[in-house]
Amino acid sequence: MRLLLGLVTFCSLFYLSFLIAPYIVGPRSLPSEQQPSLAFPVLYQSETGYQVLFQRDPNTSLQLVVGRDLRGRLENNEGFELEQGGDGQWHLTYYADDYIHWSGYSVVNDEVKPNYYRINGAFVVMPVFGILGVMYLFGKMFWQWRQS
C-alpha cells in the first residue's frame, strides 16, 4: 500500500510540475513598448509555406500571418496553432521537439507588439519537479514530527 501511495504521489507531483512550470519560470507579460526578443515566436508565411521564427527583424520576403485562425504542421514534425483573441491579440502555440511555446502579440502597421510569452519543456519542468519533491519531503518530515 505504501508503494502505491508513493507512486501516486510521484505521478501527481510530476504532472503538477508540468502544469505550473510555465507560470513559475516563464514571464507572463511583456511591456508593450518592448521589442520582441530573439526567443519570441511569431508566425510568418513564405512562398514555401508557414514558418515560426524567433527573431526581431524578419526577412522582408516573409509576411506576418494575421486575419484568420490556423492550425498546421511545419518541418521536422513541428506544429502551430494561431488564434485571434477578442481584444485583437494573436495567440500562437508552437510545438517544437519536446517544448511548447506560447506567445501573444498584436500587430500594428506590420510591427509585432509582444504581450506575453511562456515556454514549457524538460529544462523548465525538472527544476520545478525537484522543488516540489523537496517540499514533499519537508512536509512528510513535518507530518512525522507532528505525529510523534
Coordinates of C-alpha atoms in Angstrom, one line a residue:
M1 CA 0.0 0.0 0.0
R2 CA 2.9 2.4 0.8
L3 CA 4.4 1.7 -2.6
L4 CA 1.1 2.5 -4.3
L5 CA 0.8 5.7 -2.3
G6 CA 4.4 6.7 -3.2
L7 CA 3.8 6.0 -6.8
V8 CA 0.6 8.1 -6.9
T9 CA 2.4 10.9 -5.1
F10 CA 5.3 10.8 -7.5
C11 CA 3.0 10.9 -10.6
S12 CA 0.9 13.7 -9.1
L13 CA 4.0 15.8 -8.4
F14 CA 5.4 15.2 -11.9
Y15 CA 2.1 16.1 -13.5
L16 CA 1.7 19.2 -11.3
S17 CA 5.2 20.4 -12.2
F18 CA 4.3 20.3 -15.9
L19 CA 1.2 22.4 -15.2
I20 CA 2.7 25.1 -13.1
A21 CA 6.2 25.3 -14.5
P22 CA 5.4 27.8 -17.3
Y23 CA 3.8 30.1 -14.9
I24 CA 6.6 30.0 -12.4
V25 CA 9.6 30.1 -14.6
G26 CA 8.5 31.9 -17.8
P27 CA 7.5 35.5 -17.9
R28 CA 3.7 36.1 -18.0
S29 CA 3.6 39.5 -19.7
L30 CA 5.9 41.9 -21.5
P31 CA 5.7 45.6 -21.7
S32 CA 4.0 46.8 -24.8
E33 CA 6.9 49.1 -25.8
Q34 CA 9.4 46.3 -25.6
Q35 CA 10.5 44.8 -28.9
P36 CA 10.3 41.0 -29.2
S37 CA 13.4 39.3 -28.0
L38 CA 15.2 36.7 -30.1
A39 CA 13.3 34.0 -28.3
F40 CA 9.8 35.4 -29.1
P41 CA 8.0 33.1 -31.6
V42 CA 5.9 34.7 -34.4
L43 CA 4.1 33.1 -37.4
Y44 CA 5.2 34.1 -40.9
Q45 CA 4.3 32.9 -44.3
S46 CA 6.8 32.5 -47.2
E47 CA 6.5 31.2 -50.7
T48 CA 7.0 27.6 -49.4
G49 CA 4.6 27.7 -46.5
Y50 CA 4.4 28.8 -42.9
Q51 CA 7.3 29.4 -40.6
V52 CA 7.6 30.2 -36.9
L53 CA 10.6 32.4 -36.4
F54 CA 12.4 33.6 -33.3
Q55 CA 13.7 36.9 -34.5
R56 CA 13.1 40.6 -34.0
D57 CA 13.5 41.9 -37.6
P58 CA 12.2 39.3 -40.0
N59 CA 13.3 38.8 -43.6
T60 CA 11.4 41.1 -45.9
S61 CA 10.4 38.2 -48.1
L62 CA 8.2 36.8 -45.2
Q63 CA 4.8 38.1 -44.3
L64 CA 3.2 38.1 -40.9
V65 CA 0.2 35.8 -40.7
V66 CA -2.9 37.6 -39.3
G67 CA -6.5 37.7 -40.3
R68 CA -7.5 34.1 -39.7
D69 CA -7.2 31.2 -37.2
L70 CA -4.9 28.5 -38.3
R71 CA -3.6 25.1 -37.3
G72 CA -0.8 23.3 -39.2
R73 CA 2.3 21.3 -39.3
L74 CA 5.8 22.5 -40.0
E75 CA 9.0 20.9 -41.0
N76 CA 10.6 18.4 -38.6
N77 CA 7.2 17.3 -37.1
E78 CA 6.6 20.7 -35.5
G79 CA 3.2 22.3 -35.3
F80 CA 1.4 25.5 -34.5
E81 CA -2.0 27.0 -33.6
L82 CA -2.8 30.6 -34.2
E83 CA -5.9 32.1 -32.8
Q84 CA -7.3 35.6 -32.6
G85 CA -8.4 36.8 -29.2
G86 CA -11.3 39.1 -28.6
D87 CA -9.0 42.1 -27.9
G88 CA -7.3 41.9 -31.3
Q89 CA -4.4 39.9 -29.8
W90 CA -3.0 36.9 -31.6
H91 CA -2.2 33.8 -29.6
L92 CA 0.4 31.4 -31.0
T93 CA 1.1 28.0 -29.7
Y94 CA 4.2 26.5 -31.2
Y95 CA 5.1 22.8 -30.7
A96 CA 8.8 22.2 -31.3
D97 CA 10.5 19.0 -30.3
D98 CA 9.8 18.5 -26.6
Y99 CA 9.0 22.1 -26.0
I100 CA 5.8 24.2 -26.2
H101 CA 6.0 27.9 -26.7
W102 CA 3.0 30.2 -26.1
S103 CA 3.2 33.8 -27.3
G104 CA 0.6 36.6 -27.5
Y105 CA 1.1 39.6 -29.7
S106 CA -0.7 42.3 -31.5
V107 CA 0.2 43.6 -34.9
V108 CA 0.2 47.4 -35.6
N109 CA 1.4 48.6 -39.0
D110 CA 3.1 45.2 -39.7
E111 CA 5.1 45.5 -36.5
V112 CA 4.8 42.9 -33.7
K113 CA 4.0 44.2 -30.2
P114 CA 4.6 41.4 -27.7
N115 CA 2.1 40.9 -24.9
Y116 CA 3.2 37.6 -23.2
Y117 CA 5.4 34.6 -23.6
R118 CA 5.7 31.3 -21.9
I119 CA 7.7 28.1 -22.6
N120 CA 7.4 24.6 -21.2
G121 CA 9.8 21.7 -21.7
A122 CA 12.1 19.4 -19.8
F123 CA 14.6 22.1 -18.8
V124 CA 11.8 24.1 -17.3
V125 CA 9.9 21.2 -15.6
M126 CA 12.7 19.3 -14.0
P127 CA 13.8 22.1 -11.6
V128 CA 10.1 22.7 -10.6
F129 CA 9.7 18.9 -10.1
G130 CA 12.8 19.0 -7.8
I131 CA 11.4 21.9 -5.8
L132 CA 8.1 20.1 -5.4
G133 CA 9.9 16.9 -4.4
V134 CA 11.8 18.8 -1.7
M135 CA 8.6 20.4 -0.5
Y136 CA 7.0 17.0 -0.3
L137 CA 10.0 15.6 1.8
F138 CA 9.8 18.5 4.2
G139 CA 6.0 18.1 4.5
K140 CA 6.5 14.4 5.2
M141 CA 9.1 15.1 7.9
F142 CA 6.9 17.7 9.5
W143 CA 4.0 15.3 9.5
Q144 CA 6.1 12.6 11.1
W145 CA 7.4 15.1 13.7
R146 CA 3.9 16.2 14.4
Q147 CA 2.7 12.6 14.9
S148 CA 5.4 11.8 17.4

